[in-house]
mmCIF file of C-alpha atoms in Angstrom:
data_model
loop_
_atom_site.group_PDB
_atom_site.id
_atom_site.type_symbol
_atom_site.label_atom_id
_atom_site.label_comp_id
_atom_site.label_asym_id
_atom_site.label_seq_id
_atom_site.Cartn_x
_atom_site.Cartn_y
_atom_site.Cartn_z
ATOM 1 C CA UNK K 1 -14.579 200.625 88.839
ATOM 2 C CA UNK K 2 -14.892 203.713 87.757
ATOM 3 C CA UNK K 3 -17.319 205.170 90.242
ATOM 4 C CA UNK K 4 -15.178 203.928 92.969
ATOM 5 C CA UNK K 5 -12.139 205.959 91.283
ATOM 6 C CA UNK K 6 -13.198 209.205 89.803
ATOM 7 C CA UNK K 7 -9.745 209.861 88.997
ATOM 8 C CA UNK K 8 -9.306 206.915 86.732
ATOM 9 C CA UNK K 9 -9.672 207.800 82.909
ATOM 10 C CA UNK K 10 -11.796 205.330 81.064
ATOM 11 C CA UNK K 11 -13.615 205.920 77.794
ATOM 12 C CA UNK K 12 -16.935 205.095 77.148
ATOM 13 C CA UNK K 13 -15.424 202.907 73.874
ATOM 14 C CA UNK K 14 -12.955 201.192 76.111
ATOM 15 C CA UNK K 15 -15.671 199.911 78.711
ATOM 16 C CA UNK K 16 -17.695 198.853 75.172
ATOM 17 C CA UNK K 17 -15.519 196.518 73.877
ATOM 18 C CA UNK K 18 -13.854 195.021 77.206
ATOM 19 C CA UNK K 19 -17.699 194.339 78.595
ATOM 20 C CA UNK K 20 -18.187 192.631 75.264
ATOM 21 C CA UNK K 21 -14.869 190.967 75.251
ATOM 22 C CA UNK K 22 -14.931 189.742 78.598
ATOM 23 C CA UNK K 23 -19.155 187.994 78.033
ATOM 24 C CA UNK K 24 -18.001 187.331 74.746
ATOM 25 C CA UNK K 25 -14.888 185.207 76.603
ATOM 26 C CA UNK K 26 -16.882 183.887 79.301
ATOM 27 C CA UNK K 27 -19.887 182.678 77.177
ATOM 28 C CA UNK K 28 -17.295 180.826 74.735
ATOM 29 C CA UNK K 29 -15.607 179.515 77.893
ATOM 30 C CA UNK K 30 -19.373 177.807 79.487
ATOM 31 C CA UNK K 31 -20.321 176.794 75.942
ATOM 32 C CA UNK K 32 -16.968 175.026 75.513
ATOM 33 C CA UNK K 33 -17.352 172.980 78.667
ATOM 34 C CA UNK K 34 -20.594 172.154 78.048
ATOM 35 C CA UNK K 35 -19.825 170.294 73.925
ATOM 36 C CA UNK K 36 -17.181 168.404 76.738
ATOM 37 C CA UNK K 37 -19.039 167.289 79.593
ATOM 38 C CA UNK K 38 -23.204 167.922 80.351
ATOM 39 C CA UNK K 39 -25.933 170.813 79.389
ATOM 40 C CA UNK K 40 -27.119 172.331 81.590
ATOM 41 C CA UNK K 41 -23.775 172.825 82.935
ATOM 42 C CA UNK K 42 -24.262 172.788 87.141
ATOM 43 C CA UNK K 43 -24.380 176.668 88.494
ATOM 44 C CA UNK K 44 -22.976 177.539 85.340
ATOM 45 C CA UNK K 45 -23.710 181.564 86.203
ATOM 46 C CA UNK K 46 -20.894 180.689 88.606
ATOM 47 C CA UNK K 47 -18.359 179.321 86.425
ATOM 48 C CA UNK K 48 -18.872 181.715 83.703
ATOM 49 C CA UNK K 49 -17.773 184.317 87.010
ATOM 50 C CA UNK K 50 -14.023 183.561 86.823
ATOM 51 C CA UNK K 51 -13.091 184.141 82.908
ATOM 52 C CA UNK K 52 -15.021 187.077 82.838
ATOM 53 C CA UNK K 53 -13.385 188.522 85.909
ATOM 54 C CA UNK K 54 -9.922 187.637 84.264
ATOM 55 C CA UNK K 55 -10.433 188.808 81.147
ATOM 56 C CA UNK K 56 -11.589 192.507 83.015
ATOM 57 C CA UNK K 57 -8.949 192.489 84.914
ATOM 58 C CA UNK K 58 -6.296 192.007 81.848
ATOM 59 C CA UNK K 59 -7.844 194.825 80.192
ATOM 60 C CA UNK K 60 -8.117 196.855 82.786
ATOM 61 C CA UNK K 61 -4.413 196.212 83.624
ATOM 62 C CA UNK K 62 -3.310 197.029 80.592
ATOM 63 C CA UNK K 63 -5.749 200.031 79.520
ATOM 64 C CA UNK K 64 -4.769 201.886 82.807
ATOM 65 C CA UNK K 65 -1.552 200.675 83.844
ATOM 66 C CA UNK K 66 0.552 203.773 83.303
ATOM 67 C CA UNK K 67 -1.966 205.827 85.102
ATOM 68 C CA UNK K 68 -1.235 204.201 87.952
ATOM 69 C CA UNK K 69 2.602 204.263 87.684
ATOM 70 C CA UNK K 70 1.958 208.281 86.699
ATOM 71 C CA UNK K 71 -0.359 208.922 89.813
ATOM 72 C CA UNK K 72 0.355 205.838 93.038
ATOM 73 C CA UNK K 73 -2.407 207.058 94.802
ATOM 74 C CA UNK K 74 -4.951 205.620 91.648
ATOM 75 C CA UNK K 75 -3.734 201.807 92.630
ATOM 76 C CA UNK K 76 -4.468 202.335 95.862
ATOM 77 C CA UNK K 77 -8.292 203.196 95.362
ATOM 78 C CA UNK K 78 -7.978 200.538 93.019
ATOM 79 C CA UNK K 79 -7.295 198.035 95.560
ATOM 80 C CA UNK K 80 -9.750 198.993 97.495
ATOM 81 C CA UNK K 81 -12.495 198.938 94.842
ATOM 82 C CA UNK K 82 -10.737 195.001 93.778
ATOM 83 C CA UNK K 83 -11.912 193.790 97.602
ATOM 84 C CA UNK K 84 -15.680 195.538 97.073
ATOM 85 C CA UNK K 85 -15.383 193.292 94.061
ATOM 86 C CA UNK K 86 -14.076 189.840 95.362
ATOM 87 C CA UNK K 87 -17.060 190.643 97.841
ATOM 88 C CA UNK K 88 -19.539 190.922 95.436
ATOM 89 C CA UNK K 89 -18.633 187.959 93.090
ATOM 90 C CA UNK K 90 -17.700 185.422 96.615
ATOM 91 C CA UNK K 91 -21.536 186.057 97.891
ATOM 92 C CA UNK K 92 -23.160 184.165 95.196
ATOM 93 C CA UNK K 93 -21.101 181.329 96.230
ATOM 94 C CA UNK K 94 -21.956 181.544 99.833
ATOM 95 C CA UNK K 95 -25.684 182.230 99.487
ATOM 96 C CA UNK K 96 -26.390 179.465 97.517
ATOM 97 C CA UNK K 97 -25.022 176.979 100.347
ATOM 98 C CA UNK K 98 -26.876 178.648 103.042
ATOM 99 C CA UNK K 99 -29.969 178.131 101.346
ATOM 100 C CA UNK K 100 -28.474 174.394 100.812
ATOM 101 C CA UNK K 101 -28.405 173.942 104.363
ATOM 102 C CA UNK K 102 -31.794 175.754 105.068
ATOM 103 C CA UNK K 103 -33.551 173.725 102.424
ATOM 104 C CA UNK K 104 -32.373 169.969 103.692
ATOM 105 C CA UNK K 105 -32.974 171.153 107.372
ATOM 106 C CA UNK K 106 -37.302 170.966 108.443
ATOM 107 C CA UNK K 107 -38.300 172.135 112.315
ATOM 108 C CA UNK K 108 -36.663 173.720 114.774
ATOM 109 C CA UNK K 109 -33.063 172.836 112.999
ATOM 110 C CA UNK K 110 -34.371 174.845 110.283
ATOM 111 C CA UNK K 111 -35.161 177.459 112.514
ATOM 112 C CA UNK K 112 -32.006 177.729 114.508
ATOM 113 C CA UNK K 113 -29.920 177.537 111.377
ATOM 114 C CA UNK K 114 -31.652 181.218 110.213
ATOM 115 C CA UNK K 115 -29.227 182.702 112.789
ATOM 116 C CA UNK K 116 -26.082 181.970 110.248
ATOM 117 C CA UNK K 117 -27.590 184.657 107.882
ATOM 118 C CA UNK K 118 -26.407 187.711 109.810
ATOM 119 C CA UNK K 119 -23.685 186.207 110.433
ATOM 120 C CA UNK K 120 -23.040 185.937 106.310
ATOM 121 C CA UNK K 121 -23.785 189.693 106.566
ATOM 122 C CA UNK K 122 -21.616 190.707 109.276
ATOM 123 C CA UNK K 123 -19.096 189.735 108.030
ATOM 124 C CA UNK K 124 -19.383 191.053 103.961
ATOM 125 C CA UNK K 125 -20.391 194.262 105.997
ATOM 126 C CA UNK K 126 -17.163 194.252 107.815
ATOM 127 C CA UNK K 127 -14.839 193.031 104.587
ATOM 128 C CA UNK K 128 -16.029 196.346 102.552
ATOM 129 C CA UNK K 129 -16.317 198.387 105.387
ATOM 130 C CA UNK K 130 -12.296 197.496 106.506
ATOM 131 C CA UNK K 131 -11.498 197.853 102.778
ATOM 132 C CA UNK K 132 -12.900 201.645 101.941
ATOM 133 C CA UNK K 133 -11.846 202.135 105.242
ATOM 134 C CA UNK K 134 -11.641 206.010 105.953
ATOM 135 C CA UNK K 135 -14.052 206.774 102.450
ATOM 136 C CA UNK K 136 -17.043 207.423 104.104
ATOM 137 C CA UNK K 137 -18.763 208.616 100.834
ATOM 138 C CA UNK K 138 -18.877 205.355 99.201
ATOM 139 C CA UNK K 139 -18.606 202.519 102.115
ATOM 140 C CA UNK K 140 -22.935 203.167 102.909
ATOM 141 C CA UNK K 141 -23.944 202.699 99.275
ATOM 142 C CA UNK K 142 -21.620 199.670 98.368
ATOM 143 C CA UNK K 143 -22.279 198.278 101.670
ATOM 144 C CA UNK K 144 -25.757 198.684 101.184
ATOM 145 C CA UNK K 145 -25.957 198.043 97.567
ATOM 146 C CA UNK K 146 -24.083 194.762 97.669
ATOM 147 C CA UNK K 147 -24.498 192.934 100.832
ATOM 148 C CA UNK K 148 -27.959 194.020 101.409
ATOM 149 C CA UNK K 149 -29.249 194.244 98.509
ATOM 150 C CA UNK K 150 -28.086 190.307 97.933
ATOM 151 C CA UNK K 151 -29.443 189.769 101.418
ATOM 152 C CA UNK K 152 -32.718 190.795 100.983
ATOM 153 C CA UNK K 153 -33.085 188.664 97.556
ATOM 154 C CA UNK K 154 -31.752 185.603 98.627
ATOM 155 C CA UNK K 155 -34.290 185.882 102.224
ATOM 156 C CA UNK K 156 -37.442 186.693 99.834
ATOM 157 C CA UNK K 157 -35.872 183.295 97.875
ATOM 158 C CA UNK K 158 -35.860 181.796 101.684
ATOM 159 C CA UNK K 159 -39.224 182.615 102.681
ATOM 160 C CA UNK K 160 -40.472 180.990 99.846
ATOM 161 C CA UNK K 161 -38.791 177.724 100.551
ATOM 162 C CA UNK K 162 -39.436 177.692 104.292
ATOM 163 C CA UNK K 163 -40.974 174.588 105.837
ATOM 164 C CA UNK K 164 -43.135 176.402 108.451
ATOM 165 C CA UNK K 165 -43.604 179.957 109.679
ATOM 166 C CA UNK K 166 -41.709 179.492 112.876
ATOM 167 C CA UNK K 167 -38.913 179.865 110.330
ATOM 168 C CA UNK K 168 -40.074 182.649 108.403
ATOM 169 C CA UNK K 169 -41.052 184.464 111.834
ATOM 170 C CA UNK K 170 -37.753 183.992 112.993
ATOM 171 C CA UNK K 171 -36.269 185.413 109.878
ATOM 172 C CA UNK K 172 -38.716 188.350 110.816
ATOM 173 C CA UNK K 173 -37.169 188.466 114.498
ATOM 174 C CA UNK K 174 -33.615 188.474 113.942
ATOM 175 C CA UNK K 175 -34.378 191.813 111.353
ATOM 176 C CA UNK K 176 -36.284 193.397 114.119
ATOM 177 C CA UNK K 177 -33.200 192.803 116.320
ATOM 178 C CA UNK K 178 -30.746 194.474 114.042
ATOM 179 C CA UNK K 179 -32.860 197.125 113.247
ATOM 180 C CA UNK K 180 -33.538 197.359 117.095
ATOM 181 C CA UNK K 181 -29.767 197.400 117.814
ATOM 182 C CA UNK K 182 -29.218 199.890 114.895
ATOM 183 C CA UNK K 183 -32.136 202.509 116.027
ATOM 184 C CA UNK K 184 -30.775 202.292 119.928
ATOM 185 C CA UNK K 185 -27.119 203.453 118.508
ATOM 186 C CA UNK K 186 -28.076 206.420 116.402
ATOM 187 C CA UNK K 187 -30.476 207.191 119.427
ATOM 188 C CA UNK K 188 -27.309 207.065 121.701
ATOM 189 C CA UNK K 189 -25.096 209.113 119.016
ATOM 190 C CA UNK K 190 -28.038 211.626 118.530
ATOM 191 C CA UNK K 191 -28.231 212.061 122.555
ATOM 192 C CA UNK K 192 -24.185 212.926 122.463
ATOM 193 C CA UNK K 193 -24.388 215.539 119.618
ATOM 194 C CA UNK K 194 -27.694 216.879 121.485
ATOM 195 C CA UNK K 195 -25.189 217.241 124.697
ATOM 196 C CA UNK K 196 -22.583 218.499 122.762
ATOM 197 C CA UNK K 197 -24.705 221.047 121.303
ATOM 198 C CA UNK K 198 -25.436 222.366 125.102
ATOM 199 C CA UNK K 199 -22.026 223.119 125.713
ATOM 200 C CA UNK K 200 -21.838 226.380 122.541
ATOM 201 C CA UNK K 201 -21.248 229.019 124.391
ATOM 202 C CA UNK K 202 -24.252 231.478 124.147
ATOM 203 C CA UNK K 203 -22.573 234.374 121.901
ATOM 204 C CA UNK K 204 -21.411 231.255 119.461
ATOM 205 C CA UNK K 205 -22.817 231.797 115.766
ATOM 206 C CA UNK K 206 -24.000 228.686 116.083
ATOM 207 C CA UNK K 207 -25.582 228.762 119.460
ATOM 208 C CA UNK K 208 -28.911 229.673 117.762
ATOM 209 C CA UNK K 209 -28.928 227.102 114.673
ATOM 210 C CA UNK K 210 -30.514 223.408 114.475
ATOM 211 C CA UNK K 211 -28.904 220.279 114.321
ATOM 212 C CA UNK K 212 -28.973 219.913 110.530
ATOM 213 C CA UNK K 213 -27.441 223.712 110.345
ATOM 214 C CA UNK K 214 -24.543 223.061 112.768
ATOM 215 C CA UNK K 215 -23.722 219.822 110.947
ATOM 216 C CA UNK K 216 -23.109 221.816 107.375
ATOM 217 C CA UNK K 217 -20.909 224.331 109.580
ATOM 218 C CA UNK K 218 -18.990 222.042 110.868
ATOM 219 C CA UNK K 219 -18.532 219.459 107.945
ATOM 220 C CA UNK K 220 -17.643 222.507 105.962
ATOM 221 C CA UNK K 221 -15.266 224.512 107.904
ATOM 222 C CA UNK K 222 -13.230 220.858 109.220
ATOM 223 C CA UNK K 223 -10.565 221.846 107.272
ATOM 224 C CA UNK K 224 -10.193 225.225 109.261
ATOM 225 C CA UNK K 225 -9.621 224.113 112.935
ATOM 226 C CA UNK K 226 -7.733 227.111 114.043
ATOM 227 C CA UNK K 227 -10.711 229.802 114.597
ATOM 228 C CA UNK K 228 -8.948 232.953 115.144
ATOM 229 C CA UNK K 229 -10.661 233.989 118.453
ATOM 230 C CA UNK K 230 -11.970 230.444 119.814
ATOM 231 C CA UNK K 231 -10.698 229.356 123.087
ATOM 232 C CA UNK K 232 -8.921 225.476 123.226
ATOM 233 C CA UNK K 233 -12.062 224.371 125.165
ATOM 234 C CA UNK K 234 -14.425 225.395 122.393
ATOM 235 C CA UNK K 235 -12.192 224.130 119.499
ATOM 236 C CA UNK K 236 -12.379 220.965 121.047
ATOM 237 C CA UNK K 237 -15.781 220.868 121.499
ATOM 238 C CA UNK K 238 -16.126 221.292 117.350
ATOM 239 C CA UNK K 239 -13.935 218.935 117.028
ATOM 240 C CA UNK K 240 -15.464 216.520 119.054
ATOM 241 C CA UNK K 241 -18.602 217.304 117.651
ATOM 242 C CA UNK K 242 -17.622 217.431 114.377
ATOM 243 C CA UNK K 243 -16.717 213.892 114.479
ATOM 244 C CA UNK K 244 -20.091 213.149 116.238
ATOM 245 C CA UNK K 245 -21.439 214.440 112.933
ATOM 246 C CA UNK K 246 -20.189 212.755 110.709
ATOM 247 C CA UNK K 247 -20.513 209.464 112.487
ATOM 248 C CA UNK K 248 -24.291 210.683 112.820
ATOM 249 C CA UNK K 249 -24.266 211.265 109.414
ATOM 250 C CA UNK K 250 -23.013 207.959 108.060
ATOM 251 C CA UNK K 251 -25.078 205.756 110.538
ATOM 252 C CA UNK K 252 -28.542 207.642 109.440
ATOM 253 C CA UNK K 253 -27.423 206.860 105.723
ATOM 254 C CA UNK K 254 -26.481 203.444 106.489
ATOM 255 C CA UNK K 255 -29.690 202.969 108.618
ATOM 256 C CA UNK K 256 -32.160 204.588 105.960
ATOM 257 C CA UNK K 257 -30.213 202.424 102.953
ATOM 258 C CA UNK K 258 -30.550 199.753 104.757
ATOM 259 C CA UNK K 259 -34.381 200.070 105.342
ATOM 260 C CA UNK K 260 -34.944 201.039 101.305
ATOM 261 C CA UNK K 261 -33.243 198.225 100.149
ATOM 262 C CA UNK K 262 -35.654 195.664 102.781
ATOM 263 C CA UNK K 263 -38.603 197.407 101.543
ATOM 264 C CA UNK K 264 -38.392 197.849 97.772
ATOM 265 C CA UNK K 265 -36.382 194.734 97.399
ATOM 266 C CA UNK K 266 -39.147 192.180 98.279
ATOM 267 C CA UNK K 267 -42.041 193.572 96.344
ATOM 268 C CA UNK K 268 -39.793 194.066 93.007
ATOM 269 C CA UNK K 269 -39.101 190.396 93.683
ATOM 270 C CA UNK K 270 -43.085 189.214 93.783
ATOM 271 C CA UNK K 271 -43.842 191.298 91.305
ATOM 272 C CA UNK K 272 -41.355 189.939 88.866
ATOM 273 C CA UNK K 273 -42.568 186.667 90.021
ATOM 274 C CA UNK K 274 -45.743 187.339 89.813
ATOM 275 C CA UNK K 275 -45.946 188.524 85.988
ATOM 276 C CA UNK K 276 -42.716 185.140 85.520
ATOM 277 C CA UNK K 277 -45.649 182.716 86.792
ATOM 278 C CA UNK K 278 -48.656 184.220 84.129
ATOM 279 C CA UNK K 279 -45.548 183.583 81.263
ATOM 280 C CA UNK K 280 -44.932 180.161 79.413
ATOM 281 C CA UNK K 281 -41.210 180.203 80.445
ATOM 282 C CA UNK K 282 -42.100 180.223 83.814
ATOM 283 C CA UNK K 283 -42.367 175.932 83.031
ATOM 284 C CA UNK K 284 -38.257 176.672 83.148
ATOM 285 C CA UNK K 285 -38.285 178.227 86.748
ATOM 286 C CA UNK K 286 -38.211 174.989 89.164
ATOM 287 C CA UNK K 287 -39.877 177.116 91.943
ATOM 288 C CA UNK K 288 -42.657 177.808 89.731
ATOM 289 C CA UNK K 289 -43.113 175.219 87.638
ATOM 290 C CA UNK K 290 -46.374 173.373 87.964
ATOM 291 C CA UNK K 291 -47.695 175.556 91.110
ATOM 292 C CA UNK K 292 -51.670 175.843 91.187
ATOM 293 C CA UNK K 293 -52.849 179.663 91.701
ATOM 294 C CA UNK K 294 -53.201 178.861 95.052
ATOM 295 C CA UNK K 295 -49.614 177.495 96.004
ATOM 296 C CA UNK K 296 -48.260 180.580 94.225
ATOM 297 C CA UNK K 297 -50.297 182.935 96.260
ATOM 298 C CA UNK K 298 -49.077 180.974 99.542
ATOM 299 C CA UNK K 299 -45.634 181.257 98.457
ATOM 300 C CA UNK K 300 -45.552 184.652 98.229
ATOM 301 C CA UNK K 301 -47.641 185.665 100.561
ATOM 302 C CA UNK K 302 -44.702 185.328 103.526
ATOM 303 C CA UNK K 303 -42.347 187.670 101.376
ATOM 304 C CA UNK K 304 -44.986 190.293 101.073
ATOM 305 C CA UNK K 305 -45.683 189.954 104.962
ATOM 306 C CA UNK K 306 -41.796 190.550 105.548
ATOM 307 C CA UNK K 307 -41.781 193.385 103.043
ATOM 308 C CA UNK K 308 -44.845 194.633 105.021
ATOM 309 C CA UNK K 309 -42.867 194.277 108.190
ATOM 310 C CA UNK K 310 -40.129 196.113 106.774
ATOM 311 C CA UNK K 311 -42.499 199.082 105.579
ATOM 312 C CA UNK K 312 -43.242 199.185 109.405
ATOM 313 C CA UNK K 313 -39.566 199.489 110.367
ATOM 314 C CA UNK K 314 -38.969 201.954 107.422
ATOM 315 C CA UNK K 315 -41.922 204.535 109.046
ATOM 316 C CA UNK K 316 -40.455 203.993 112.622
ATOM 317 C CA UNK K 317 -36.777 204.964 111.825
ATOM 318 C CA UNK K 318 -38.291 208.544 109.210
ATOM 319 C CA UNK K 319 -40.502 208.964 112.617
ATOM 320 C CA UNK K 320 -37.648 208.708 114.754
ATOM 321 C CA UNK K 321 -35.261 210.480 112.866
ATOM 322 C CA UNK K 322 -37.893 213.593 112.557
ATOM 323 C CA UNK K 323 -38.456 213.951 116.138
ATOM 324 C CA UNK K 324 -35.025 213.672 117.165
ATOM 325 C CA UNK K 325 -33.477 215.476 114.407
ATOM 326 C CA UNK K 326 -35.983 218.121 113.146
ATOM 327 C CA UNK K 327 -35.009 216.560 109.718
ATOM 328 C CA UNK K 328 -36.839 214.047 107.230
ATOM 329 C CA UNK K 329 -35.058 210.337 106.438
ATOM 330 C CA UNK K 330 -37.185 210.662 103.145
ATOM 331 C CA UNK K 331 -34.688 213.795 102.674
ATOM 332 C CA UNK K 332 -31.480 212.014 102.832
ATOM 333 C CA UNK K 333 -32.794 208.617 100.743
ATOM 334 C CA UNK K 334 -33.443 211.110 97.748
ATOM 335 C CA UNK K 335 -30.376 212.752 98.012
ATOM 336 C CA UNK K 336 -28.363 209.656 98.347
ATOM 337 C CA UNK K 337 -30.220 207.990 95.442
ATOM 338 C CA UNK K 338 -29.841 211.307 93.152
ATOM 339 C CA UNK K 339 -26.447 211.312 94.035
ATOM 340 C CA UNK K 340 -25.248 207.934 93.175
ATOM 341 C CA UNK K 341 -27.865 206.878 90.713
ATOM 342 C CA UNK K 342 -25.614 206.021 88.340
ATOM 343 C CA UNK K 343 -23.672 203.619 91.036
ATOM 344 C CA UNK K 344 -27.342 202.732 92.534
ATOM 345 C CA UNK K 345 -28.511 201.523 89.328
ATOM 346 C CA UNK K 346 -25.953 199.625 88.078
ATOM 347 C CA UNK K 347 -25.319 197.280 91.182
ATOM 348 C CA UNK K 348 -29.179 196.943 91.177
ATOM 349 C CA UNK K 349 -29.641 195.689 87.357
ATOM 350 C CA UNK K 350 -26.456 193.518 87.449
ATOM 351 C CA UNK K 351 -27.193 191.779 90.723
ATOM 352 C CA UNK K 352 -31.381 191.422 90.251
ATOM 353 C CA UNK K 353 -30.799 189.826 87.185
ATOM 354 C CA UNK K 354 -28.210 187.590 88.313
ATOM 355 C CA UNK K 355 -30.124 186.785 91.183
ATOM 356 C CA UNK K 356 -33.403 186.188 89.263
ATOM 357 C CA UNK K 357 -32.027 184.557 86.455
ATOM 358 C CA UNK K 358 -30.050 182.131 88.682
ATOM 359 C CA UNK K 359 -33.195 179.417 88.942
ATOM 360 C CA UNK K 360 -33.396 179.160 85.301
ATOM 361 C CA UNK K 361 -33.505 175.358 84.330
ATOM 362 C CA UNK K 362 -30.922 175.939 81.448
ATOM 363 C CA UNK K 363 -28.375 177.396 84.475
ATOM 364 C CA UNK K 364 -28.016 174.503 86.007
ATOM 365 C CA UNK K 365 -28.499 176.169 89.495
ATOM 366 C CA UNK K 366 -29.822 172.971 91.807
ATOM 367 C CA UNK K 367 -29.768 174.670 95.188
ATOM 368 C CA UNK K 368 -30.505 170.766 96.616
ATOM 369 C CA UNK K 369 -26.796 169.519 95.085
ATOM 370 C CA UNK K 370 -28.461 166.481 93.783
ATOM 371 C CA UNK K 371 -27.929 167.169 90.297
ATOM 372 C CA UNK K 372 -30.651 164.618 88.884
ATOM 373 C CA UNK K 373 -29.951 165.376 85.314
ATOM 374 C CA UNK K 374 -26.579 164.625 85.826
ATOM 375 C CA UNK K 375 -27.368 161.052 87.432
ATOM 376 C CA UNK K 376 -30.035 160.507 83.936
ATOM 377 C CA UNK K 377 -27.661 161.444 81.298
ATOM 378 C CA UNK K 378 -25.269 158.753 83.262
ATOM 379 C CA UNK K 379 -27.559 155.837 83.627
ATOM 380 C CA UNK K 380 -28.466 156.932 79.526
#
């Protein structure tokens, strides 16, 4: 929360103790249910969500309330960081009944049903986006960072479970259309600015400067519209290309999130499941337990293939980008992960270990909803 609002005083003792109070709460809360009904407890990662969310919010309410009475403007970034929130702890609800309904489906229903994934993101994408609305700083990396991020987990979870690879080269082909659809609207934007660019008069300071150059000027001097000296028809050509910039600038940081996250995402994933599989816990791990060498390697061979075909989008979009721009996507990545590292990091751990930690036998997490354990202890 406090990323999202600089301007909110917290002190690192007062995140401490409410972090421990809240898992403190939430633990006591699953352990509680479980002396009263069944261990493991089904998805009980998801029902330990809701105390833990309550007990943060409490605290927060009542450790910051009277900044926001002193300063109005505070609850209203609030808010906005509450809906990136209810985003990010409503998706591991939803995931785990797509994969439901991927899982019992085999064939071609299998393979049509991959089309209700983008959907799923569309639509987180568009909940954040309409929530941060005009705060163009932070919508990329908490788009990014939770719906993709959670999108490229749960499809390396996917591939592993698909029945045939019509399905997993579908998953493939519906990437390679977004990506296609994203590329062909920064390629239109670029072409715009480029004509835009055309129309500075020769004698303009920035007649002679790139597009990179003429993007700081203008992001920079937005502020100070009335140019003593420019004419109404060049003011409006800043203007107009001053908000082609900055469109230009958040699609190419979307765009070149978007194809870090699809790239890194999948090989962190086989590699942690790689060194879970050589480990005696991995007997804990349904998807792992009791695989031969050689099912393992077949498992995770269509992840790597996707994170492969990623790699291959990620080159074509820097490529792109260079030749159209005169300026390197590897540029903007760093700067973007420098930036927000803090941010970056912190969405990564907590959602990779949710997401990887999920499986565990001891969680309860039966992404068939047949609950067999449940059906045992009641014939017992």
């Amino acid at each position: 929360m406090g990323h999202g609002v600089p301007r909110l005083k917290l002190t690192k003792f007062q995140i401490v103790w409410v972090s421990l109070l809240a898992a403190t709460v939430s633990i006591l809360f699953i352990f509680g249910l479980c002396v009263l009904t069944v261990f493991p407890l089904p998805f009980g990662l998801l029902i330990a969500g809701p105390p833990f969310v309550i007990v943060i919010a409490a605290c927060f309410t009542y450790i910051s309330g009277h900044q926001w009475q002193t300063d109005p403007s505070i609850l209203v970034d609030v808010k906005r960081q509450l809906v990136v929130y209810n985003c990010q702890t409503t998706l591991p609800f939803v995931y785990p009944l797509y994969i439901l309904g991927f899982v019992s489906l085999t064939g071609v229903n299998q393979v049509v049903f991959v089309a209700v994934l983008p959907i799923i993101q569309i639509v987180a994408k568009n909940w954040i986006s309409r929530a941060l609305a005009d705060d163009h700083d932070q919508k990329p990396q908490c788009v990014i960072f939770v719906v993709e991020v959670y999108n490229a987990l749960y499809v390396s979870n996917v591939l592993q479970t698909a029945t045939s690879w019509a399905s997993t080269a579908t998953i493939m082909a519906v990437d390679l259309l977004q990506f296609w659809v994203s590329m062909i609207d920064m390629v239109k934007l670029l072409k715009e600015v480029n004509l835009l660019m055309r129309k500075i008069p020769p004698d303009h300071p920035c007649a002679k400067e790139n597009f990179v150059q003429v993007a700081v000027r203008l992001l920079n001097t937005e502020q100070h519209q009335n140019t003593i000296g420019s004419t109404a028809g060049t003011m409006y050509t800043e203007k107009k290309m001053s908000m082609d910039v900055a469109g230009s600038k958040n699609e190419r940081k979307y765009l070149v999130l978007v194809e870090y996250v699809e790239v890194v995402l999948p090989f962190v994933y086989c590699l942690h499941q790689f060194i879970l599989f050589h480990m005696p816990n991995s007997a804990h791990y349904p998807a792992l337990a009791g695989l031969s060498r050689e099912e393992f390697t077949a498992k995770m061979l269509s992840t790597l293939l996707y994170s492969f075909f990623e790699l291959g989008s990620f080159v074509m979009m820097v490529i792109v980008l260079k030749r159209r721009l005169g300026y390197s996507g590897l540029q903007q990545l760093a700067f973007v992960l420098d930036v927000y590292a803090s941010v970056v990091q912190t969405k990564l751990n907590l959602i990779f270990v949710y997401i990887m930690q999920v499986s565990l036998d001891h969680h309860g997490a039966d992404f068939t909803f047949k609950f067999a354990w449940l059906n045992s202890k009641r014939k017992f």
